[in-house]
Amino acid sequence: MHTQVGIVGAGPAGLLLSHLLHLQNIESIVIENCSRAYVERRVRAGVLEQGSVNLLMQNGLGERMQREGLQHHGIELRFDNKSHRINFDELTGGKGITVYGQQEIVIDLIAARLAAGGEILFEVDEVSLHNLEDANPYIEFQHDGEQTRISCDFIIGCDGFHGISRPSIPVESLKIFERSYPFSWLGILVEAPPSSEELIYASSPDGFALHSMRSTTVTRNYIQCSPDDVIDQWSDDKIWHELHRRLEIIDGWQLKEGKVLEKGITPMRSFVCETMQYGKLFLAGDAAHIVPPTGAKGMNLAISDVNFLSLALTEWYLDSKDQKLTNYSEDCLRRVWRGEHFSWWMTSMLHRFPEQDGFQQKLQTAELNYVCNSAAASASLAENYVGYHF
Ligand code: APR
Ligand code: PHB
C-alpha cells in the first residue's frame, strides 16, 4: 500500500488530521489497533474551546455538535461553603465553551471519513515504524492476519500516550518533562439530568469534585481519589456519598443521582515530549503531551496540533515549501506549555495534597479568593479556560 501521509491512531487527532488533509486533496490512511465500536464508545473528555468548535464547524464537522452540544458561558467554583461564578461572556468578550463528548467527535469524524471514501484500518496489530530519517518511511503491521506495509511521505504519530510512535524516536533525540500527582480522578457517567447549568469545580475539605455533563439527560461526575485505588473498592453508594459531601457545600443545592452507566479511574499526569518531530515522523496530541484533566485542555491541544500540521503539510504539498513543517514542533509547544501551565495551576489550586499542612491550605484558599474577587485574576482564568491562542 502507498499513501502520502500514514497516520497511526484513530482518536480525535488522527481522524481530524485525515479529514483536514482530505479537504486539501492530500491522501492519508489511518491505522488503529482497537475496533471501531470500542473507539466510538470510549468515554473521555468533553469540553471544547471556542477555537476548536470554530475549526470543526469551518471544516464541515459541526452539524450534530451544534444541535446536541451544550454551550456554556461560565463555570462555578465552590470552596469554603461558598460559590462563585466565573463569567466567560463578560471576562472574554463573549467567548465560551461547548460541552460535547470526545467520543461523539470520534463518531462524527469516522462517519465523515468513510462517507468521503477515506481509509481507516481498525484492529491492526504489531505496528512498527521504519526509515524515519529516510525519504521513504514506512509502517508495518498485522491486519486481518496478514503482514501489511504502508509506504508514505510522512508518518504521523497520533497514537496517544501509550502508543508506539514516541518510543520509535531515539532517546538521545528526545527531552521529556513530567510531573505525576499524588491523586487520581474517579469518574462516573450517570443517567440523570444535570444538577446545574454549568460545570462545578469544588475544593472541599474531603478533596476535589467536579460536576459535569454530556447532555440534558446524562451527567459526568468526578472525585479525587488515591492513586493506589482500584475501581472495585468504590461501590456506587460510596461514590455518591463522596460526591454529595464534596459538592453540596453550599446551602440549598442538591446533586441528582441516577443509574451509573460507566465508571473508571484515571491517573493525573503532566508530560511533554520535546521534540514533536523526528525526520519524517511528526507527533500530535496525547502521543506528545498529557495534561491533568482539571483545565479541560487535552482534546483542545490535540486539535490545535493537527491544525498546525494540516497547514504545514498543505504548504508542503501545494506550495512545495517546508517552513511550517520545520516550525511545527516549536509552534505546537508554545501552546502546549500554556495549556500545561494552566492545567497544573488549576490542579494545584483545587486538590487536597496528602502532605498538605495548614500553611498550604491557607495559600490555596487565598488563591481561590483572589481568583474570584479580582477582575484581573478572574479574567486570566476565563481567558485560559476558553482558550488562549498566540
Ligand atoms: N497502533 C495503532 N493505534 C494505536 C496504537 C498503535 N500501536 N496505540 C494506540 N493507538 C490508538 C488508540 O487505541 C487510540 O484510539 O491511538 C488512538 C489515540 O487516541 P487518543 O488517546 O484519543 O489520543 P488523541 O487523538 O491524541 O486525543 C487526545 O484524548 O486522552 C484524551 O484527554 C485526551 O482529549 C484528549 C485526547
Ligand atoms: C468532562 O466533562 O469530562 C470534563 C469536564 C471538565 C474537565 C474535565 C473533564 O475539567
Short mmCIF file of C-alpha atoms and ligand atoms in Angstrom, two decimals:
data_model
loop_
_atom_site.label_atom_id
_atom_site.label_comp_id
_atom_site.label_asym_id
_atom_site.label_seq_id
_atom_site.Cartn_x
_atom_site.Cartn_y
_atom_site.Cartn_z
CA MET A 1 0.00 0.00 0.00
CA HIS A 2 1.12 3.56 -0.62
CA THR A 3 -0.26 6.86 0.58
CA GLN A 4 1.02 10.40 1.07
CA VAL A 5 0.50 10.57 4.84
CA GLY A 6 0.36 7.47 7.08
CA ILE A 7 -1.46 8.16 10.34
CA VAL A 8 -1.16 5.92 13.42
CA GLY A 9 -4.19 6.17 15.76
CA ALA A 10 -7.90 6.89 15.21
CA GLY A 11 -8.50 9.25 18.14
CA PRO A 12 -9.58 12.85 17.59
CA ALA A 13 -6.05 13.84 16.49
CA GLY A 14 -5.54 11.17 13.80
CA LEU A 15 -9.08 11.30 12.41
CA LEU A 16 -9.28 15.09 12.30
CA LEU A 17 -5.92 15.30 10.56
CA SER A 18 -7.03 12.79 7.95
CA HIS A 19 -10.20 14.81 7.35
CA LEU A 20 -8.38 18.17 7.07
CA LEU A 21 -5.83 16.68 4.64
CA HIS A 22 -8.62 15.19 2.52
CA LEU A 23 -10.17 18.66 2.16
CA GLN A 24 -6.85 19.74 0.59
CA ASN A 25 -6.77 16.67 -1.68
CA ILE A 26 -3.94 15.10 0.30
CA GLU A 27 -4.26 11.31 0.71
CA SER A 28 -3.88 9.53 4.01
CA ILE A 29 -4.55 6.14 5.61
CA VAL A 30 -5.35 5.82 9.33
CA ILE A 31 -4.48 2.63 11.22
CA GLU A 32 -5.95 1.88 14.66
CA ASN A 33 -5.32 -1.04 16.99
CA CYS A 34 -8.80 -1.06 18.60
CA SER A 35 -12.16 -1.81 16.97
CA ARG A 36 -14.45 0.88 15.57
CA ALA A 37 -17.10 0.06 18.22
CA TYR A 38 -14.55 0.48 21.00
CA VAL A 39 -13.21 3.88 19.90
CA GLU A 40 -16.75 5.14 19.32
CA ARG A 41 -17.83 4.19 22.87
CA ARG A 42 -14.75 5.06 24.90
CA VAL A 43 -15.75 7.74 27.43
CA ARG A 44 -13.22 10.58 27.52
CA ALA A 45 -13.10 14.38 27.82
CA GLY A 46 -15.96 16.67 26.90
CA VAL A 47 -15.05 20.36 26.76
CA LEU A 48 -14.28 22.21 23.51
CA GLU A 49 -12.79 25.68 23.37
CA GLN A 50 -14.33 28.20 21.01
CA GLY A 51 -11.33 27.85 18.66
CA SER A 52 -11.80 24.06 18.46
CA VAL A 53 -15.52 24.48 17.76
CA ASN A 54 -14.77 27.03 15.02
CA LEU A 55 -12.26 24.71 13.36
CA LEU A 56 -14.70 21.78 13.39
CA MET A 57 -17.52 23.94 12.00
CA GLN A 58 -15.41 25.57 9.28
CA ASN A 59 -14.48 22.09 8.07
CA GLY A 60 -17.98 20.68 7.83
CA LEU A 61 -17.95 18.74 11.11
CA GLY A 62 -20.25 20.95 13.19
CA GLU A 63 -23.74 19.83 12.27
CA ARG A 64 -24.52 17.39 15.12
CA MET A 65 -22.24 19.23 17.55
CA GLN A 66 -24.28 22.41 17.03
CA ARG A 67 -27.53 20.53 17.55
CA GLU A 68 -26.53 18.39 20.53
CA GLY A 69 -23.58 20.24 22.13
CA LEU A 70 -24.25 22.41 25.17
CA GLN A 71 -22.99 26.00 25.02
CA HIS A 72 -21.68 27.30 28.34
CA HIS A 73 -20.80 30.87 29.24
CA GLY A 74 -19.11 30.28 32.57
CA ILE A 75 -18.11 27.81 35.29
CA GLU A 76 -18.78 27.70 39.00
CA LEU A 77 -16.07 27.44 41.67
CA ARG A 78 -17.03 26.16 45.13
CA PHE A 79 -14.87 26.35 48.25
CA ASP A 80 -15.24 27.41 51.89
CA ASN A 81 -19.01 26.80 51.74
CA LYS A 82 -19.43 29.47 49.11
CA SER A 83 -19.91 29.57 45.39
CA HIS A 84 -18.58 31.91 42.72
CA ARG A 85 -19.34 32.06 39.00
CA ILE A 86 -16.58 32.88 36.51
CA ASN A 87 -18.49 34.68 33.79
CA PHE A 88 -16.76 33.89 30.47
CA ASP A 89 -19.05 36.15 28.46
CA GLU A 90 -18.12 39.28 30.38
CA LEU A 91 -14.49 38.41 31.02
CA THR A 92 -13.52 37.29 27.50
CA GLY A 93 -15.69 39.50 25.29
CA GLY A 94 -18.32 36.86 24.53
CA LYS A 95 -16.28 33.66 24.21
CA GLY A 96 -17.50 30.38 25.67
CA ILE A 97 -17.07 26.61 25.59
CA THR A 98 -19.11 23.75 24.15
CA VAL A 99 -19.71 20.55 26.10
CA TYR A 100 -19.73 17.66 23.60
CA GLY A 101 -18.22 14.24 24.39
CA GLN A 102 -14.95 13.29 22.75
CA GLN A 103 -16.46 10.01 21.54
CA GLU A 104 -19.20 11.97 19.76
CA ILE A 105 -16.48 13.82 17.85
CA VAL A 106 -14.84 10.48 17.05
CA ILE A 107 -18.21 9.13 15.78
CA ASP A 108 -18.70 12.25 13.58
CA LEU A 109 -15.14 12.07 12.24
CA ILE A 110 -15.29 8.37 11.36
CA ALA A 111 -18.61 8.94 9.57
CA ALA A 112 -17.17 11.89 7.63
CA ARG A 113 -14.02 9.98 6.60
CA LEU A 114 -15.93 6.89 5.49
CA ALA A 115 -18.52 8.98 3.58
CA ALA A 116 -15.65 10.61 1.67
CA GLY A 117 -14.11 7.22 0.82
CA GLY A 118 -11.37 7.57 3.45
CA GLU A 119 -9.42 4.53 4.59
CA ILE A 120 -9.33 3.60 8.29
CA LEU A 121 -7.94 0.17 9.16
CA PHE A 122 -9.23 -0.95 12.57
CA GLU A 123 -7.87 -3.76 14.74
CA VAL A 124 -4.34 -3.68 13.40
CA ASP A 125 -1.60 -5.28 15.49
CA GLU A 126 2.19 -5.21 15.96
CA VAL A 127 2.64 -1.75 14.45
CA SER A 128 6.22 -0.62 13.79
CA LEU A 129 7.72 2.44 12.08
CA HIS A 130 10.73 2.31 9.75
CA ASN A 131 13.15 4.53 7.81
CA LEU A 132 12.14 7.64 9.74
CA GLU A 133 15.33 9.51 8.76
CA ASP A 134 14.90 8.50 5.13
CA ALA A 135 12.93 9.83 2.15
CA ASN A 136 10.96 6.54 2.12
CA PRO A 137 9.49 5.86 5.55
CA TYR A 138 7.02 3.02 6.03
CA ILE A 139 4.68 1.49 8.60
CA GLU A 140 4.42 -2.27 9.15
CA PHE A 141 1.59 -4.07 10.95
CA GLN A 142 -0.66 -7.11 11.01
CA HIS A 143 -4.13 -6.68 9.56
CA ASP A 144 -6.67 -9.49 9.04
CA GLY A 145 -3.89 -11.96 9.83
CA GLU A 146 -1.57 -10.59 7.11
CA GLN A 147 1.67 -8.68 7.39
CA THR A 148 0.99 -5.29 5.75
CA ARG A 149 3.18 -2.34 4.80
CA ILE A 150 2.19 1.25 4.06
CA SER A 151 4.91 3.33 2.41
CA CYS A 152 4.35 7.07 2.61
CA ASP A 153 5.99 10.51 2.53
CA PHE A 154 5.28 11.28 6.19
CA ILE A 155 4.22 9.27 9.26
CA ILE A 156 2.08 10.99 11.86
CA GLY A 157 2.03 9.51 15.38
CA CYS A 158 -1.46 10.18 16.79
CA ASP A 159 -1.45 7.02 18.89
CA GLY A 160 -1.90 8.52 22.34
CA PHE A 161 0.31 8.32 25.42
CA HIS A 162 0.81 4.53 25.29
CA GLY A 163 1.38 4.32 21.53
CA ILE A 164 4.49 3.17 19.67
CA SER A 165 5.30 6.39 17.78
CA ARG A 166 7.04 8.35 20.52
CA PRO A 167 9.18 5.34 21.58
CA SER A 168 10.24 4.98 17.90
CA ILE A 169 12.31 8.18 18.28
CA PRO A 170 15.85 7.50 19.58
CA VAL A 171 16.04 8.52 23.27
CA GLU A 172 19.02 10.79 22.65
CA SER A 173 16.86 12.95 20.33
CA LEU A 174 14.16 13.49 22.99
CA LYS A 175 13.74 15.55 26.12
CA ILE A 176 10.93 14.54 28.46
CA PHE A 177 9.40 16.89 31.05
CA GLU A 178 6.95 15.37 33.50
CA ARG A 179 5.10 15.50 36.83
CA SER A 180 2.86 12.92 38.39
CA TYR A 181 0.34 13.92 41.06
CA PRO A 182 -0.40 12.12 44.33
CA PHE A 183 -4.06 11.53 43.39
CA SER A 184 -6.24 10.20 40.55
CA TRP A 185 -9.74 11.03 39.30
CA LEU A 186 -12.59 8.59 39.70
CA GLY A 187 -15.21 9.40 37.05
CA ILE A 188 -18.80 8.21 36.64
CA LEU A 189 -21.18 8.65 33.73
CA VAL A 190 -24.75 8.86 35.02
CA GLU A 191 -28.23 8.68 33.58
CA ALA A 192 -29.57 11.83 35.25
CA PRO A 193 -30.27 15.40 34.19
CA PRO A 194 -27.59 17.94 35.15
CA SER A 195 -27.95 19.43 38.63
CA SER A 196 -26.55 22.74 37.39
CA GLU A 197 -26.49 24.60 34.07
CA GLU A 198 -22.71 24.92 34.14
CA LEU A 199 -19.72 22.87 35.33
CA ILE A 200 -18.97 22.99 39.08
CA TYR A 201 -15.37 22.68 40.29
CA ALA A 202 -15.39 22.10 44.07
CA SER A 203 -12.49 22.21 46.51
CA SER A 204 -13.85 20.64 49.70
CA PRO A 205 -12.14 19.51 52.93
CA ASP A 206 -12.59 15.91 51.65
CA GLY A 207 -10.90 16.63 48.31
CA PHE A 208 -11.74 17.83 44.82
CA ALA A 209 -15.01 17.07 42.98
CA LEU A 210 -16.37 18.09 39.57
CA HIS A 211 -19.93 18.05 38.32
CA SER A 212 -20.05 17.99 34.51
CA MET A 213 -22.46 16.74 31.89
CA ARG A 214 -22.83 15.28 28.42
CA SER A 215 -26.44 16.20 27.57
CA THR A 216 -29.74 17.17 29.21
CA THR A 217 -30.11 13.55 30.39
CA VAL A 218 -26.54 12.39 31.10
CA THR A 219 -24.07 13.76 33.66
CA ARG A 220 -20.40 13.13 34.31
CA ASN A 221 -19.04 13.46 37.86
CA TYR A 222 -15.52 13.13 39.20
CA ILE A 223 -13.91 12.87 42.62
CA GLN A 224 -10.29 12.99 43.59
CA CYS A 225 -9.16 9.58 44.94
CA SER A 226 -5.90 7.91 45.93
CA PRO A 227 -3.60 6.90 43.02
CA ASP A 228 -3.48 3.39 44.50
CA ASP A 229 -7.27 2.92 44.50
CA VAL A 230 -8.82 0.32 42.19
CA ILE A 231 -12.36 0.74 40.92
CA ASP A 232 -13.65 -2.38 42.73
CA GLN A 233 -13.01 -0.62 46.06
CA TRP A 234 -15.56 2.01 45.10
CA SER A 235 -19.19 0.86 45.26
CA ASP A 236 -21.77 3.19 43.71
CA ASP A 237 -23.00 4.05 47.22
CA LYS A 238 -19.53 5.08 48.35
CA ILE A 239 -19.04 7.24 45.22
CA TRP A 240 -22.40 9.01 45.71
CA HIS A 241 -21.64 9.57 49.37
CA GLU A 242 -18.36 11.33 48.48
CA LEU A 243 -19.91 13.32 45.65
CA HIS A 244 -22.66 14.64 47.94
CA ARG A 245 -20.17 15.58 50.66
CA ARG A 246 -17.80 17.38 48.31
CA LEU A 247 -20.29 19.15 46.06
CA GLU A 248 -23.08 20.01 48.49
CA ILE A 249 -21.00 22.57 50.35
CA ILE A 250 -23.43 25.41 49.72
CA ASP A 251 -26.94 25.73 51.15
CA GLY A 252 -29.93 24.52 49.19
CA TRP A 253 -28.09 22.75 46.34
CA GLN A 254 -28.52 19.02 45.73
CA LEU A 255 -26.80 16.63 43.34
CA LYS A 256 -29.23 14.48 41.34
CA GLU A 257 -28.47 10.76 41.36
CA GLY A 258 -29.19 8.26 38.59
CA LYS A 259 -28.09 4.94 37.14
CA VAL A 260 -24.29 4.68 36.85
CA LEU A 261 -23.57 3.86 33.19
CA GLU A 262 -19.79 3.67 33.39
CA LYS A 263 -17.05 4.22 35.96
CA GLY A 264 -13.27 4.33 35.92
CA ILE A 265 -10.13 5.78 37.48
CA THR A 266 -7.69 8.00 35.54
CA PRO A 267 -4.19 8.85 36.78
CA MET A 268 -3.18 12.52 36.81
CA ARG A 269 -0.06 13.39 34.90
CA SER A 270 1.68 16.29 33.19
CA PHE A 271 4.00 15.22 30.37
CA VAL A 272 5.68 16.92 27.43
CA CYS A 273 7.95 15.33 24.84
CA GLU A 274 10.30 17.72 23.11
CA THR A 275 10.73 17.44 20.16
CA MET A 276 7.46 16.64 18.40
CA GLN A 277 9.27 15.84 15.15
CA TYR A 278 11.98 13.35 14.20
CA GLY A 279 12.86 13.06 10.49
CA LYS A 280 9.65 12.10 8.66
CA LEU A 281 7.76 11.35 11.91
CA PHE A 282 5.54 14.02 13.48
CA LEU A 283 3.78 13.50 16.82
CA ALA A 284 0.38 15.05 17.62
CA GLY A 285 -1.98 15.04 20.62
CA ASP A 286 -1.54 12.70 23.59
CA ALA A 287 1.35 10.93 21.83
CA ALA A 288 3.43 14.05 22.57
CA HIS A 289 1.86 15.61 25.66
CA ILE A 290 -0.52 14.92 28.55
CA VAL A 291 -2.23 17.36 30.88
CA PRO A 292 -4.17 16.62 34.06
CA PRO A 293 -7.87 17.00 33.17
CA THR A 294 -8.60 19.87 35.60
CA GLY A 295 -8.14 22.53 32.91
CA ALA A 296 -10.12 20.60 30.23
CA LYS A 297 -7.28 21.11 27.75
CA GLY A 298 -6.37 17.59 26.45
CA MET A 299 -8.64 17.38 23.42
CA ASN A 300 -8.14 21.06 22.57
CA LEU A 301 -4.36 20.71 22.45
CA ALA A 302 -4.72 17.66 20.18
CA ILE A 303 -6.96 19.69 17.84
CA SER A 304 -4.52 22.62 17.89
CA ASP A 305 -1.59 20.31 16.94
CA VAL A 306 -3.35 18.80 13.94
CA ASN A 307 -4.47 22.22 12.77
CA PHE A 308 -0.79 23.31 12.64
CA LEU A 309 0.15 20.03 10.98
CA SER A 310 -2.53 20.17 8.29
CA LEU A 311 -1.46 23.72 7.40
CA ALA A 312 2.19 22.63 7.29
CA LEU A 313 1.51 19.57 5.10
CA THR A 314 -0.73 21.64 2.82
CA GLU A 315 2.08 24.18 2.37
CA TRP A 316 4.46 21.30 1.57
CA TYR A 317 2.23 19.56 -0.99
CA LEU A 318 0.60 22.59 -2.61
CA ASP A 319 3.36 25.24 -2.47
CA SER A 320 6.48 23.00 -2.15
CA LYS A 321 7.59 24.93 0.94
CA ASP A 322 8.77 23.44 4.23
CA GLN A 323 8.77 26.46 6.54
CA LYS A 324 5.71 25.37 8.53
CA LEU A 325 6.88 21.76 8.76
CA THR A 326 10.24 22.98 10.08
CA ASN A 327 8.48 25.16 12.68
CA TYR A 328 5.87 22.54 13.62
CA SER A 329 7.34 21.44 16.94
CA GLU A 330 8.10 24.98 18.12
CA ASP A 331 4.65 26.30 17.08
CA CYS A 332 2.83 23.49 18.89
CA LEU A 333 4.98 23.55 22.00
CA ARG A 334 4.29 27.25 22.64
CA ARG A 335 0.58 26.45 23.03
CA VAL A 336 1.22 23.12 24.73
CA TRP A 337 3.22 24.78 27.51
CA ARG A 338 0.48 27.38 28.08
CA GLY A 339 -2.00 24.51 28.42
CA GLU A 340 0.43 22.61 30.68
CA HIS A 341 0.81 25.59 32.99
CA PHE A 342 -2.92 26.27 33.20
CA SER A 343 -3.75 22.60 33.87
CA TRP A 344 -1.05 22.30 36.55
CA TRP A 345 -2.24 25.56 38.16
CA MET A 346 -5.92 24.54 38.26
CA THR A 347 -4.92 21.11 39.63
CA SER A 348 -2.68 22.60 42.34
CA MET A 349 -5.32 25.12 43.40
CA LEU A 350 -8.27 22.72 43.67
CA HIS A 351 -6.98 19.39 45.06
CA ARG A 352 -6.05 18.28 48.56
CA PHE A 353 -2.45 17.02 48.63
CA PRO A 354 -1.62 14.13 51.02
CA GLU A 355 1.07 16.01 52.98
CA GLN A 356 -0.75 19.34 52.84
CA ASP A 357 -0.31 21.35 56.04
CA GLY A 358 -2.28 24.35 57.31
CA PHE A 359 0.01 26.80 55.53
CA GLN A 360 -0.53 25.24 52.09
CA GLN A 361 -4.24 25.03 52.80
CA LYS A 362 -4.39 28.75 53.57
CA LEU A 363 -2.43 29.55 50.38
CA GLN A 364 -4.95 27.58 48.26
CA THR A 365 -7.87 29.43 49.83
CA ALA A 366 -6.09 32.77 49.36
CA GLU A 367 -5.60 31.96 45.70
CA LEU A 368 -9.23 30.88 45.22
CA ASN A 369 -10.44 34.08 46.92
CA TYR A 370 -8.16 36.14 44.66
CA VAL A 371 -9.35 34.35 41.52
CA CYS A 372 -12.98 35.02 42.48
CA ASN A 373 -12.65 38.59 43.75
CA SER A 374 -10.05 40.19 41.48
CA ALA A 375 -11.26 41.14 38.00
CA ALA A 376 -7.72 40.58 36.63
CA ALA A 377 -7.40 37.10 38.18
CA SER A 378 -10.92 36.05 37.07
CA ALA A 379 -10.16 37.28 33.56
CA SER A 380 -6.94 35.27 33.49
CA LEU A 381 -8.75 32.03 34.42
CA ALA A 382 -11.53 32.76 31.91
CA GLU A 383 -9.09 33.63 29.11
CA ASN A 384 -7.20 30.36 29.60
CA TYR A 385 -10.31 28.21 30.02
CA VAL A 386 -11.95 29.36 26.77
CA GLY A 387 -8.55 29.00 25.05
CA TYR A 388 -5.59 31.35 24.90
CA HIS A 389 -4.01 31.26 21.46
CA PHE A 390 -0.87 33.08 20.39
N1 APR B 1 -1.27 1.40 16.64
C1 APR B 1 -2.44 1.95 16.23
N2 APR B 1 -3.22 2.69 17.04
C2 APR B 1 -2.82 2.86 18.30
C3 APR B 1 -1.62 2.30 18.80
C4 APR B 1 -0.82 1.54 17.90
N3 APR B 1 0.33 1.00 18.29
N4 APR B 1 -1.50 2.66 20.10
C5 APR B 1 -2.58 3.38 20.41
N5 APR B 1 -3.39 3.52 19.34
C6 APR B 1 -4.67 4.24 19.23
C7 APR B 1 -5.53 4.18 20.47
O1 APR B 1 -6.30 3.00 20.52
C8 APR B 1 -6.39 5.43 20.29
O2 APR B 1 -7.59 5.14 19.58
O3 APR B 1 -4.40 5.62 19.06
C9 APR B 1 -5.52 6.37 19.46
C10 APR B 1 -5.08 7.59 20.25
O4 APR B 1 -6.20 8.37 20.54
P1 APR B 1 -6.34 9.25 21.87
O5 APR B 1 -5.76 8.51 23.03
O6 APR B 1 -7.75 9.68 21.96
O7 APR B 1 -5.36 10.49 21.62
P2 APR B 1 -5.52 11.80 20.73
O8 APR B 1 -6.17 11.51 19.43
O9 APR B 1 -4.20 12.46 20.79
O10 APR B 1 -6.58 12.67 21.52
C11 APR B 1 -6.26 13.32 22.74
O11 APR B 1 -7.61 12.01 24.19
O12 APR B 1 -6.91 11.14 26.24
C12 APR B 1 -7.66 12.10 25.61
O13 APR B 1 -7.64 13.92 27.11
C13 APR B 1 -7.11 13.42 25.92
O14 APR B 1 -8.87 14.58 24.99
C14 APR B 1 -7.54 14.20 24.75
C15 APR B 1 -7.48 13.29 23.60
C1 PHB B 2 -15.77 16.18 31.46
O1 PHB B 2 -16.93 16.58 31.26
O2 PHB B 2 -15.44 15.01 31.24
C2 PHB B 2 -14.76 17.15 31.99
C3 PHB B 2 -15.10 18.47 32.14
C4 PHB B 2 -14.17 19.37 32.64
C5 PHB B 2 -12.92 18.94 32.99
C6 PHB B 2 -12.56 17.61 32.82
C7 PHB B 2 -13.49 16.70 32.32
O3 PHB B 2 -12.02 19.82 33.50
#
